Amino acid sequence: MAAPTQSEIDLLAAAPVPAGKLLINGQWLEGEAGETQVLSPINGQVLTTTATASQADVARAVAAARASFESGLWSRMAPAGRKAVLHRLADLIEKNSLELAVLGVRDNGTDIGMALKAEPGSAAGTFRYYAEAIDKVYGEIAPTADSILALIHREPVGVVAAIVPWNFPLMIGAWKIAPALAAGNSVVLKPAETASLTLLKLAELALEAGVPPGVFNVVTGPGRVTGEALALSMDVDVMVFTGSGPTGRRLLEYAARSNLKRCYLELGGKSPNVVFADAPDLAAAAKAAATAIFRNAGQVCVAGSRLLVEASVHDEFVSLLAASAAKMPVGNPLSLATQIGAVNSETQLLGNLGFVADAVKDGGKIVLGGRRALVETGGYYMEPTVVTGVRPEHRLYREEVFGPVLAVTPFADEAEAVRLANASDFGLAAGVWTANLGRAHRMVRGIRAGVVHVNTYGGADNSVPLGGVKQSGNGHDKSLHALDKYTDLKTAWIQL
Ligand code: ADP
């Protein structure tokens, strides 16, 4: 798609947003539990409403998913057939990409430049990746005795429930929905209450692409109502989730209290970005470190939120970083000039400011930002914030802010760098900056995380898995490994 102009964006942003409904069995329905107001973080004003799905609505959605799965219309369709439908869906996402991006920005506050790339752009690519993958996944023949033929089949698991967050709803939604559908499952999706609109549009496009009714259902509403009902369902086979640690823990409890559904959780991080004095280019590393934490106002699960810097270059690096961050414009996310858009909600903004206040009480020093940013639209914004002198015992070191707040800590040598990097309950992502090849590999081995970037931060591709260790969760999104969550192995043991 050609780069959009500001006036194309403004035109779409002025359009009224129709009220969101539930999609159950191919029908758009009101929610039995009423509706939820959607506030735009750009200006704090009501954007539209979404339907609130009751427990009964959720049960109907799960029943529709089960019935569609049992019908075999999708689950037993030849993989090449599902592939054609998912490619059509990717085409439709691309065709509607500007509309989807603008709608998403109005709903969650991500800056439009990032939304275009990370939301429709990435979602279309993810649907294509799994569309292409699924007719190339084979079963196995086990090396058993000659008198036996043991076949290992890969089958869809049945009904998949996906609960997703508000920071990148389309991208993260697609990471779950695309492999689940490609493998032949039926899906019930629960978007975040502050970012449902693009996923409702995706569902509309899925129907248009030919995903049969009941195979992809969407129930909107608050986590404690709609999400809880879905997670407590006795007929969901697999639950996939991206969100906060406390909700992840609840999902495991709900699984234990209901049908022991398998739960795969991606629970964020407190990812260390480790800069050695021998980094190939300190200025480039500082710019990347600023981007690693401040893009999307820090609302990125893999954000490099702990900066560990070798003591000998600490002051120089912090000045370079602060100078770089100060140049990132905070403002209306619908403007093409903006690099740091809105914080998703007032609650989130107040939480971010609370972290900064606690860090200062703990002895941290604010070297940049630290305050709410005032933007002419109103709404919820925050200055990019850098706090130095943060120690492992401080709250800002240990807990995920999910906002534009960077904690900086010096280290003396490689051994201390590894120790500090691993001094966290999380283990999602990390970065290492060094020109020493041996050290780079030692750091990759030493840091416990799902991904370690070297001399860059945050690069990704559908071909590589994303998942956490420790309390960052379990299971992987993306790559062929994601299919493990959405398929069961079945052995056929045949006496010859
Ligand atoms: P965040 O802090 O990113 O908002 P949450 O874990 O609260 O993270 O939200 C992620 C998703 O989990 C959202 O779709 C939200 O509605 C859902 N959610 C929140 N609480 C629950 C719950 N008790 N049961 C099921 N889903 C929930």
Short mmCIF file of C-alpha atoms and ligand atoms in Angstrom, two decimals:
data_model
loop_
_atom_site.label_atom_id
_atom_site.label_comp_id
_atom_site.label_asym_id
_atom_site.label_seq_id
_atom_site.Cartn_x
_atom_site.Cartn_y
_atom_site.Cartn_z
CA MET A 1 0.00 0.00 0.00
CA ALA A 2 1.25 3.50 -0.84
CA ALA A 3 1.94 5.62 2.25
CA PRO A 4 -1.30 7.39 3.21
CA THR A 5 -1.57 11.17 3.33
CA GLN A 6 -2.60 13.05 6.45
CA SER A 7 -5.86 14.12 4.80
CA GLU A 8 -6.80 10.49 3.99
CA ILE A 9 -6.22 9.63 7.63
CA ASP A 10 -8.19 12.66 8.89
CA LEU A 11 -11.12 11.80 6.64
CA LEU A 12 -11.37 8.25 8.00
CA ALA A 13 -10.87 9.49 11.56
CA ALA A 14 -13.90 11.78 11.27
CA ALA A 15 -16.28 8.93 10.40
CA PRO A 16 -18.69 7.81 13.12
CA VAL A 17 -18.00 4.33 14.52
CA PRO A 18 -21.04 2.03 14.59
CA ALA A 19 -21.86 0.20 17.83
CA GLY A 20 -20.07 -3.14 18.12
CA LYS A 21 -22.06 -6.37 18.31
CA LEU A 22 -21.22 -9.96 19.16
CA LEU A 23 -20.51 -12.44 16.39
CA ILE A 24 -22.01 -15.80 17.28
CA ASN A 25 -22.58 -18.51 14.69
CA GLY A 26 -22.27 -16.02 11.85
CA GLN A 27 -24.93 -13.68 13.32
CA TRP A 28 -24.31 -10.18 14.70
CA LEU A 29 -26.14 -9.96 18.04
CA GLU A 30 -26.71 -7.53 20.90
CA GLY A 31 -25.12 -8.51 24.22
CA GLU A 32 -27.49 -9.83 26.89
CA ALA A 33 -25.50 -7.93 29.52
CA GLY A 34 -25.98 -4.56 27.77
CA GLU A 35 -23.22 -2.47 26.30
CA THR A 36 -19.87 -0.97 27.27
CA GLN A 37 -18.82 2.59 26.40
CA VAL A 38 -15.61 2.87 24.41
CA LEU A 39 -13.54 5.97 25.24
CA SER A 40 -10.90 7.10 22.78
CA PRO A 41 -7.58 7.67 24.54
CA ILE A 42 -6.85 10.41 21.99
CA ASN A 43 -9.32 12.78 23.66
CA GLY A 44 -11.09 10.85 26.41
CA GLN A 45 -14.39 11.15 24.50
CA VAL A 46 -16.93 8.37 23.82
CA LEU A 47 -16.09 6.76 20.48
CA THR A 48 -18.86 4.18 20.37
CA THR A 49 -20.19 1.25 22.39
CA THR A 50 -19.52 -2.47 22.25
CA ALA A 51 -21.87 -5.26 23.28
CA THR A 52 -21.31 -6.87 26.67
CA ALA A 53 -21.57 -10.64 26.38
CA SER A 54 -23.21 -12.36 29.34
CA GLN A 55 -22.36 -15.85 30.54
CA ALA A 56 -25.21 -17.18 28.38
CA ASP A 57 -23.89 -15.32 25.31
CA VAL A 58 -20.47 -16.86 25.90
CA ALA A 59 -22.04 -20.31 26.27
CA ARG A 60 -23.84 -19.80 22.94
CA ALA A 61 -20.58 -18.78 21.27
CA VAL A 62 -18.77 -21.84 22.62
CA ALA A 63 -21.67 -24.07 21.56
CA ALA A 64 -21.57 -22.58 18.05
CA ALA A 65 -17.82 -23.19 17.89
CA ARG A 66 -18.27 -26.78 19.05
CA ALA A 67 -21.09 -27.47 16.58
CA SER A 68 -19.11 -26.02 13.69
CA PHE A 69 -16.09 -28.08 14.70
CA GLU A 70 -18.12 -31.29 14.88
CA SER A 71 -19.75 -30.57 11.52
CA GLY A 72 -16.35 -31.00 9.88
CA LEU A 73 -17.13 -28.22 7.42
CA TRP A 74 -13.90 -26.47 8.42
CA SER A 75 -12.10 -28.98 10.64
CA ARG A 76 -12.11 -31.69 7.99
CA MET A 77 -11.80 -29.43 4.97
CA ALA A 78 -8.65 -30.22 2.97
CA PRO A 79 -5.84 -27.97 4.21
CA ALA A 80 -5.59 -26.48 0.72
CA GLY A 81 -9.22 -25.34 1.09
CA ARG A 82 -8.56 -23.59 4.41
CA LYS A 83 -5.46 -22.09 2.86
CA ALA A 84 -7.49 -20.46 0.08
CA VAL A 85 -9.94 -18.92 2.57
CA LEU A 86 -7.15 -17.58 4.82
CA HIS A 87 -5.38 -16.05 1.83
CA ARG A 88 -8.66 -14.32 0.91
CA LEU A 89 -8.84 -12.99 4.45
CA ALA A 90 -5.27 -11.66 4.17
CA ASP A 91 -6.26 -9.96 0.87
CA LEU A 92 -9.23 -8.30 2.58
CA ILE A 93 -7.10 -7.13 5.52
CA GLU A 94 -4.68 -5.55 3.05
CA LYS A 95 -7.52 -3.95 1.09
CA ASN A 96 -8.94 -2.42 4.30
CA SER A 97 -5.61 -1.72 5.95
CA LEU A 98 -5.87 2.07 6.25
CA GLU A 99 -9.41 1.87 7.61
CA LEU A 100 -8.32 -0.81 10.11
CA ALA A 101 -5.26 1.17 11.19
CA VAL A 102 -7.19 4.40 11.75
CA LEU A 103 -9.97 2.60 13.62
CA GLY A 104 -7.37 0.91 15.83
CA VAL A 105 -5.61 4.20 16.59
CA ARG A 106 -8.91 5.81 17.61
CA ASP A 107 -9.60 2.84 19.86
CA ASN A 108 -6.22 2.26 21.55
CA GLY A 109 -4.01 5.31 20.89
CA THR A 110 -1.06 3.70 19.04
CA ASP A 111 0.61 6.16 16.67
CA ILE A 112 -0.59 5.74 13.11
CA GLY A 113 2.87 5.00 11.66
CA MET A 114 3.33 2.06 13.97
CA ALA A 115 -0.30 0.95 13.67
CA LEU A 116 -0.05 0.68 9.88
CA LYS A 117 2.98 -1.59 10.12
CA ALA A 118 2.28 -3.56 13.25
CA GLU A 119 -1.47 -3.99 12.97
CA PRO A 120 -3.11 -4.69 9.56
CA GLY A 121 0.31 -5.11 7.91
CA SER A 122 1.48 -7.72 10.31
CA ALA A 123 -1.91 -9.45 10.68
CA ALA A 124 -2.20 -9.98 6.92
CA GLY A 125 1.31 -11.47 6.88
CA THR A 126 0.45 -13.80 9.75
CA PHE A 127 -2.67 -15.13 8.01
CA ARG A 128 -0.61 -15.72 4.88
CA TYR A 129 2.16 -17.46 6.82
CA TYR A 130 -0.21 -20.03 8.37
CA ALA A 131 -2.27 -20.34 5.18
CA GLU A 132 0.92 -21.37 3.41
CA ALA A 133 2.21 -23.54 6.26
CA ILE A 134 -0.79 -25.72 6.83
CA ASP A 135 -0.64 -27.86 3.69
CA LYS A 136 3.03 -28.56 4.37
CA VAL A 137 2.69 -30.07 7.84
CA TYR A 138 2.98 -33.86 7.75
CA GLY A 139 2.22 -36.62 10.23
CA GLU A 140 4.90 -39.15 11.19
CA ILE A 141 5.58 -42.87 11.02
CA ALA A 142 7.28 -44.15 14.18
CA PRO A 143 10.31 -46.48 13.93
CA THR A 144 8.60 -49.46 15.61
CA ALA A 145 8.99 -53.23 15.14
CA ASP A 146 8.41 -54.53 11.64
CA SER A 147 5.09 -56.14 12.60
CA ILE A 148 3.63 -52.77 13.64
CA LEU A 149 2.68 -49.64 11.74
CA ALA A 150 2.54 -46.72 14.18
CA LEU A 151 1.22 -43.50 12.65
CA ILE A 152 1.35 -40.21 14.50
CA HIS A 153 -1.49 -37.98 13.37
CA ARG A 154 -1.76 -34.27 14.08
CA GLU A 155 -5.36 -33.27 14.72
CA PRO A 156 -6.99 -29.94 15.55
CA VAL A 157 -7.73 -29.62 19.29
CA GLY A 158 -11.37 -28.53 18.86
CA VAL A 159 -12.56 -25.26 20.43
CA VAL A 160 -9.89 -22.64 21.05
CA ALA A 161 -10.64 -19.61 23.24
CA ALA A 162 -8.36 -16.60 22.75
CA ILE A 163 -8.24 -13.67 25.18
CA VAL A 164 -6.11 -10.80 23.88
CA PRO A 165 -4.93 -7.41 25.15
CA TRP A 166 -5.32 -3.84 23.93
CA ASN A 167 -1.81 -2.82 22.83
CA PHE A 168 -1.70 -4.57 19.43
CA PRO A 169 -5.10 -6.24 19.11
CA LEU A 170 -4.88 -7.19 15.42
CA MET A 171 -1.28 -8.36 15.47
CA ILE A 172 -1.59 -10.41 18.66
CA GLY A 173 -5.10 -11.56 17.70
CA ALA A 174 -3.74 -12.84 14.38
CA TRP A 175 -0.88 -14.66 16.15
CA LYS A 176 -3.56 -16.77 17.87
CA ILE A 177 -6.43 -16.88 15.38
CA ALA A 178 -4.43 -17.61 12.22
CA PRO A 179 -2.65 -20.80 13.37
CA ALA A 180 -5.77 -21.96 15.26
CA LEU A 181 -7.98 -21.63 12.17
CA ALA A 182 -5.32 -22.94 9.80
CA ALA A 183 -5.08 -26.13 11.88
CA GLY A 184 -8.86 -26.64 11.57
CA ASN A 185 -10.07 -25.47 14.98
CA SER A 186 -13.06 -23.30 15.78
CA VAL A 187 -12.34 -20.14 17.75
CA VAL A 188 -14.05 -17.91 20.29
CA LEU A 189 -12.18 -14.61 20.64
CA LYS A 190 -12.49 -12.17 23.57
CA PRO A 191 -10.79 -8.87 22.72
CA ALA A 192 -9.78 -6.36 25.42
CA GLU A 193 -12.62 -4.03 26.39
CA THR A 194 -10.49 -0.99 25.41
CA ALA A 195 -9.52 -2.36 21.97
CA SER A 196 -12.24 -4.51 20.40
CA LEU A 197 -13.10 -2.56 17.27
CA THR A 198 -10.48 -3.78 14.80
CA LEU A 199 -11.05 -7.39 15.83
CA LEU A 200 -14.79 -7.00 15.18
CA LYS A 201 -13.89 -5.68 11.73
CA LEU A 202 -11.53 -8.64 11.26
CA ALA A 203 -14.42 -10.98 12.07
CA GLU A 204 -16.56 -9.25 9.43
CA LEU A 205 -13.77 -9.76 6.89
CA ALA A 206 -13.38 -13.41 7.93
CA LEU A 207 -17.05 -14.06 7.12
CA GLU A 208 -16.61 -12.29 3.78
CA ALA A 209 -13.53 -14.41 3.04
CA GLY A 210 -15.56 -17.59 3.54
CA VAL A 211 -14.76 -18.74 7.09
CA PRO A 212 -17.98 -20.71 7.81
CA PRO A 213 -20.46 -19.44 10.45
CA GLY A 214 -19.56 -20.64 13.95
CA VAL A 215 -15.90 -21.24 13.13
CA PHE A 216 -14.84 -17.77 14.26
CA ASN A 217 -16.90 -16.11 17.00
CA VAL A 218 -16.23 -12.88 18.88
CA VAL A 219 -17.57 -12.04 22.33
CA THR A 220 -16.80 -8.57 23.72
CA GLY A 221 -17.08 -7.30 27.29
CA PRO A 222 -15.14 -6.89 30.53
CA GLY A 223 -12.57 -9.46 31.56
CA ARG A 224 -14.30 -10.23 34.85
CA VAL A 225 -17.62 -10.93 33.08
CA THR A 226 -17.08 -12.14 29.54
CA GLY A 227 -13.48 -13.32 29.85
CA GLU A 228 -14.17 -15.18 33.06
CA ALA A 229 -17.19 -16.96 31.57
CA LEU A 230 -15.11 -18.07 28.61
CA ALA A 231 -12.21 -19.25 30.76
CA LEU A 232 -14.60 -21.19 33.04
CA SER A 233 -16.33 -22.92 30.10
CA MET A 234 -16.49 -26.71 30.32
CA ASP A 235 -16.30 -26.99 26.54
CA VAL A 236 -13.21 -24.97 25.58
CA ASP A 237 -10.28 -27.29 24.81
CA VAL A 238 -7.44 -24.79 24.73
CA MET A 239 -7.14 -21.26 26.11
CA VAL A 240 -4.55 -18.91 24.61
CA PHE A 241 -3.87 -15.60 26.27
CA THR A 242 -1.70 -12.51 26.12
CA GLY A 243 -2.03 -10.05 28.99
CA SER A 244 -1.04 -9.39 32.55
CA GLY A 245 0.42 -11.81 35.10
CA PRO A 246 -2.50 -11.51 37.56
CA THR A 247 -5.02 -12.40 34.81
CA GLY A 248 -2.80 -15.28 33.67
CA ARG A 249 -2.87 -16.69 37.20
CA ARG A 250 -6.66 -16.40 37.26
CA LEU A 251 -6.93 -18.27 33.96
CA LEU A 252 -4.97 -21.18 35.44
CA GLU A 253 -7.35 -21.18 38.43
CA TYR A 254 -10.38 -21.14 36.12
CA ALA A 255 -8.93 -24.05 34.17
CA ALA A 256 -8.40 -25.98 37.39
CA ARG A 257 -11.96 -25.20 38.53
CA SER A 258 -13.52 -26.19 35.20
CA ASN A 259 -12.33 -28.74 32.64
CA LEU A 260 -8.53 -28.52 32.96
CA LYS A 261 -8.34 -26.83 29.57
CA ARG A 262 -4.76 -26.34 28.47
CA CYS A 263 -3.64 -22.71 28.99
CA TYR A 264 -0.89 -20.98 27.05
CA LEU A 265 0.03 -17.64 28.58
CA GLU A 266 2.12 -14.72 27.34
CA LEU A 267 2.43 -12.44 30.36
CA GLY A 268 4.72 -9.58 29.47
CA GLY A 269 8.17 -8.81 30.74
CA LYS A 270 10.70 -6.48 32.24
CA SER A 271 13.22 -6.95 29.50
CA PRO A 272 16.88 -5.99 30.01
CA ASN A 273 18.72 -4.09 27.29
CA VAL A 274 22.42 -4.53 28.09
CA VAL A 275 24.94 -2.03 26.71
CA PHE A 276 28.66 -2.78 26.96
CA ALA A 277 31.31 -0.09 26.55
CA ASP A 278 32.52 -1.94 23.43
CA ALA A 279 29.17 -1.57 21.60
CA PRO A 280 29.94 -0.95 17.90
CA ASP A 281 28.22 2.46 17.85
CA LEU A 282 27.04 3.96 21.14
CA ALA A 283 24.98 6.69 19.49
CA ALA A 284 23.10 4.14 17.36
CA ALA A 285 22.62 1.93 20.42
CA ALA A 286 21.21 4.88 22.38
CA LYS A 287 18.73 5.69 19.62
CA ALA A 288 17.63 2.06 19.47
CA ALA A 289 17.36 1.88 23.27
CA ALA A 290 15.02 4.88 23.20
CA THR A 291 12.88 3.29 20.49
CA ALA A 292 12.93 -0.04 22.38
CA ILE A 293 11.10 1.49 25.34
CA PHE A 294 9.24 4.53 24.00
CA ARG A 295 7.52 3.36 20.81
CA ASN A 296 3.81 2.81 21.40
CA ALA A 297 4.34 4.74 24.66
CA GLY A 298 6.06 1.70 26.15
CA GLN A 299 2.94 -0.43 25.72
CA VAL A 300 4.81 -3.32 24.16
CA CYS A 301 5.29 -6.68 25.88
CA VAL A 302 8.90 -7.00 24.66
CA ALA A 303 9.79 -3.35 25.48
CA GLY A 304 13.39 -2.90 26.64
CA SER A 305 12.31 -1.43 29.96
CA ARG A 306 15.49 -2.07 32.01
CA LEU A 307 18.59 -0.47 30.58
CA LEU A 308 21.80 -1.97 32.00
CA VAL A 309 24.86 0.09 31.04
CA GLU A 310 28.53 -0.61 31.68
CA ALA A 311 29.63 1.93 34.32
CA SER A 312 32.48 3.39 32.23
CA VAL A 313 30.02 4.68 29.57
CA HIS A 314 26.95 5.14 31.79
CA ASP A 315 26.82 8.94 31.85
CA GLU A 316 27.70 9.36 28.19
CA PHE A 317 25.12 6.75 27.14
CA VAL A 318 22.35 8.19 29.30
CA SER A 319 22.92 11.65 27.76
CA LEU A 320 22.80 10.22 24.23
CA LEU A 321 19.66 8.28 25.06
CA ALA A 322 17.90 11.24 26.69
CA ALA A 323 18.79 13.45 23.71
CA SER A 324 17.35 10.85 21.34
CA ALA A 325 14.18 10.33 23.39
CA ALA A 326 13.59 14.07 23.73
CA LYS A 327 13.38 14.22 19.93
CA MET A 328 10.53 11.68 19.74
CA PRO A 329 7.35 13.74 19.30
CA VAL A 330 4.55 12.92 21.76
CA GLY A 331 1.15 13.81 20.43
CA ASN A 332 -2.06 12.99 18.62
CA PRO A 333 -1.52 9.43 17.37
CA LEU A 334 -3.48 10.19 14.21
CA SER A 335 -0.76 12.61 13.10
CA LEU A 336 1.90 11.11 10.85
CA ALA A 337 4.50 13.22 12.71
CA THR A 338 3.85 11.54 16.07
CA GLN A 339 6.19 8.87 17.40
CA ILE A 340 4.75 8.46 20.88
CA GLY A 341 0.96 8.29 20.86
CA ALA A 342 -1.56 8.08 23.68
CA VAL A 343 -1.50 5.94 26.78
CA ASN A 344 -4.42 3.53 26.49
CA SER A 345 -6.53 4.76 29.41
CA GLU A 346 -6.56 7.10 32.37
CA THR A 347 -6.04 4.14 34.73
CA GLN A 348 -2.94 3.16 32.79
CA LEU A 349 -1.59 6.74 32.86
CA LEU A 350 -2.10 7.07 36.62
CA GLY A 351 -0.36 3.71 37.10
CA ASN A 352 2.64 4.90 35.05
CA LEU A 353 2.93 8.10 37.11
CA GLY A 354 2.69 6.02 40.30
CA PHE A 355 5.70 3.97 39.20
CA VAL A 356 7.72 7.15 38.65
CA ALA A 357 6.76 8.54 42.08
CA ASP A 358 7.78 5.26 43.75
CA ALA A 359 11.10 5.18 41.87
CA VAL A 360 11.92 8.67 43.11
CA LYS A 361 11.01 7.66 46.69
CA ASP A 362 13.36 4.69 46.29
CA GLY A 363 16.22 7.04 45.36
CA GLY A 364 15.98 7.01 41.56
CA LYS A 365 16.75 10.20 39.65
CA ILE A 366 14.56 11.43 36.78
CA VAL A 367 16.81 12.55 33.94
CA LEU A 368 14.03 12.97 31.38
CA GLY A 369 10.25 13.40 31.52
CA GLY A 370 8.34 12.00 34.47
CA ARG A 371 5.09 13.86 33.88
CA ARG A 372 1.81 13.67 32.05
CA ALA A 373 2.24 15.26 28.60
CA LEU A 374 -0.30 17.90 27.66
CA VAL A 375 -1.59 17.49 24.12
CA GLU A 376 -4.15 19.76 22.46
CA THR A 377 -6.62 16.91 21.94
CA GLY A 378 -6.95 16.26 25.72
CA GLY A 379 -6.76 12.50 26.35
CA TYR A 380 -4.01 10.52 28.08
CA TYR A 381 -0.36 11.13 27.24
CA MET A 382 2.96 10.81 29.03
CA GLU A 383 6.44 12.21 28.47
CA PRO A 384 9.15 9.65 27.71
CA THR A 385 10.73 9.11 31.10
CA VAL A 386 14.24 7.99 32.05
CA VAL A 387 15.08 7.16 35.67
CA THR A 388 18.68 6.41 36.69
CA GLY A 389 19.98 4.77 39.86
CA VAL A 390 17.34 2.03 39.83
CA ARG A 391 18.36 -1.02 41.90
CA PRO A 392 17.08 -4.61 41.73
CA GLU A 393 15.11 -4.19 44.95
CA HIS A 394 13.14 -1.22 43.57
CA ARG A 395 9.61 -1.64 42.27
CA LEU A 396 10.55 0.01 38.96
CA TYR A 397 13.18 -2.69 38.43
CA ARG A 398 10.89 -5.62 39.25
CA GLU A 399 7.42 -4.82 37.93
CA GLU A 400 6.20 -4.25 34.39
CA VAL A 401 5.01 -0.64 33.94
CA PHE A 402 3.65 -1.05 30.41
CA GLY A 403 4.30 2.64 29.86
CA PRO A 404 7.06 4.99 28.63
CA VAL A 405 9.29 4.63 31.70
CA LEU A 406 12.87 3.38 31.45
CA ALA A 407 14.83 2.15 34.49
CA VAL A 408 18.62 2.57 34.18
CA THR A 409 21.18 0.60 36.21
CA PRO A 410 24.99 0.54 35.84
CA PHE A 411 27.06 -2.67 35.90
CA ALA A 412 30.78 -3.31 36.38
CA ASP A 413 31.51 -6.35 34.21
CA GLU A 414 30.00 -9.16 32.14
CA ALA A 415 29.27 -11.38 35.14
CA GLU A 416 27.34 -8.61 36.86
CA ALA A 417 25.51 -7.82 33.62
CA VAL A 418 24.20 -11.40 33.42
CA ARG A 419 23.27 -11.40 37.11
CA LEU A 420 21.37 -8.12 36.82
CA ALA A 421 19.71 -9.14 33.55
CA ASN A 422 18.38 -12.30 35.20
CA ALA A 423 17.37 -10.57 38.45
CA SER A 424 13.72 -10.60 37.38
CA ASP A 425 10.70 -12.87 37.65
CA PHE A 426 10.16 -12.29 33.93
CA GLY A 427 11.98 -13.75 30.93
CA LEU A 428 10.49 -12.51 27.67
CA ALA A 429 13.07 -10.51 25.68
CA ALA A 430 16.51 -8.95 26.01
CA GLY A 431 19.06 -6.94 24.06
CA VAL A 432 22.86 -7.02 24.11
CA TRP A 433 25.15 -4.42 22.54
CA THR A 434 28.78 -5.42 22.06
CA ALA A 435 31.35 -5.76 19.28
CA ASN A 436 32.84 -8.83 20.98
CA LEU A 437 31.45 -11.93 19.24
CA GLY A 438 32.32 -14.31 22.05
CA ARG A 439 30.69 -12.05 24.62
CA ALA A 440 27.58 -11.72 22.45
CA HIS A 441 27.16 -15.51 22.35
CA ARG A 442 27.92 -15.88 26.06
CA MET A 443 25.24 -13.30 26.84
CA VAL A 444 22.71 -15.05 24.59
CA ARG A 445 23.38 -18.25 26.54
CA GLY A 446 23.46 -16.53 29.92
CA ILE A 447 20.25 -14.50 29.75
CA ARG A 448 17.06 -16.39 30.48
CA ALA A 449 14.57 -15.02 27.94
CA GLY A 450 12.54 -16.14 24.94
CA VAL A 451 14.49 -13.87 22.59
CA VAL A 452 17.87 -12.13 22.92
CA HIS A 453 18.59 -9.42 20.33
CA VAL A 454 22.23 -8.59 19.58
CA ASN A 455 23.23 -5.12 18.34
CA THR A 456 19.59 -4.36 17.60
CA TYR A 457 16.36 -4.45 19.59
CA GLY A 458 12.89 -5.74 18.81
CA GLY A 459 13.32 -7.23 15.33
CA ALA A 460 10.89 -10.03 14.60
CA ASP A 461 9.45 -12.15 11.84
CA ASN A 462 6.67 -14.71 11.48
CA SER A 463 9.33 -17.37 11.02
CA VAL A 464 10.64 -17.13 14.59
CA PRO A 465 8.82 -18.09 17.80
CA LEU A 466 7.90 -15.57 20.48
CA GLY A 467 7.32 -16.81 24.00
CA GLY A 468 8.53 -16.33 27.51
CA VAL A 469 10.25 -18.27 30.24
CA LYS A 470 9.83 -17.90 34.01
CA GLN A 471 6.76 -15.77 34.83
CA SER A 472 6.58 -14.38 31.29
CA GLY A 473 4.54 -17.45 30.42
CA ASN A 474 4.65 -20.61 28.37
CA GLY A 475 4.06 -21.72 24.80
CA HIS A 476 4.96 -19.82 21.64
CA ASP A 477 3.23 -17.55 19.21
CA LYS A 478 4.44 -17.35 15.60
CA SER A 479 6.52 -19.80 13.54
CA LEU A 480 5.59 -23.43 12.93
CA HIS A 481 6.05 -24.06 16.68
CA ALA A 482 2.78 -22.19 17.36
CA LEU A 483 0.95 -25.06 15.67
CA ASP A 484 1.86 -27.26 18.65
CA LYS A 485 -0.70 -25.33 20.74
CA TYR A 486 -3.47 -25.85 18.24
CA THR A 487 -2.95 -29.52 17.38
CA ASP A 488 -3.04 -32.77 19.32
CA LEU A 489 -0.94 -35.80 18.54
CA LYS A 490 -2.77 -39.08 18.09
CA THR A 491 -1.08 -42.43 17.65
CA ALA A 492 -2.55 -45.18 15.50
CA TRP A 493 -0.90 -48.49 16.57
CA ILE A 494 -1.60 -51.03 13.88
CA GLN A 495 -0.71 -54.73 13.99
CA LEU A 496 0.29 -55.83 10.52
P1 ADP B 1 -3.80 -5.49 30.74
O1 ADP B 1 -3.14 -5.07 32.01
O2 ADP B 1 -2.93 -5.59 29.56
O3 ADP B 1 -5.11 -4.80 30.49
P2 ADP B 1 -5.28 -7.81 31.43
O4 ADP B 1 -4.70 -9.12 31.78
O5 ADP B 1 -6.09 -7.10 32.44
O6 ADP B 1 -4.05 -6.99 30.93
O7 ADP B 1 -6.15 -7.90 30.12
C1 ADP B 1 -5.85 -8.73 29.03
C2 ADP B 1 -7.12 -9.42 28.60
O8 ADP B 1 -7.57 -10.24 29.66
C3 ADP B 1 -8.27 -8.48 28.26
O9 ADP B 1 -8.99 -9.01 27.16
C4 ADP B 1 -9.12 -8.54 29.52
O10 ADP B 1 -10.48 -8.25 29.29
C5 ADP B 1 -8.95 -9.98 29.92
N1 ADP B 1 -9.21 -10.25 31.34
C6 ADP B 1 -8.99 -9.44 32.39
N2 ADP B 1 -9.39 -10.04 33.54
C7 ADP B 1 -9.87 -11.26 33.20
C8 ADP B 1 -10.43 -12.37 33.93
N3 ADP B 1 -10.59 -12.32 35.24
N4 ADP B 1 -10.81 -13.45 33.23
C9 ADP B 1 -10.65 -13.52 31.90
N5 ADP B 1 -10.15 -12.52 31.16
C10 ADP B 1 -9.77 -11.40 31.79
#
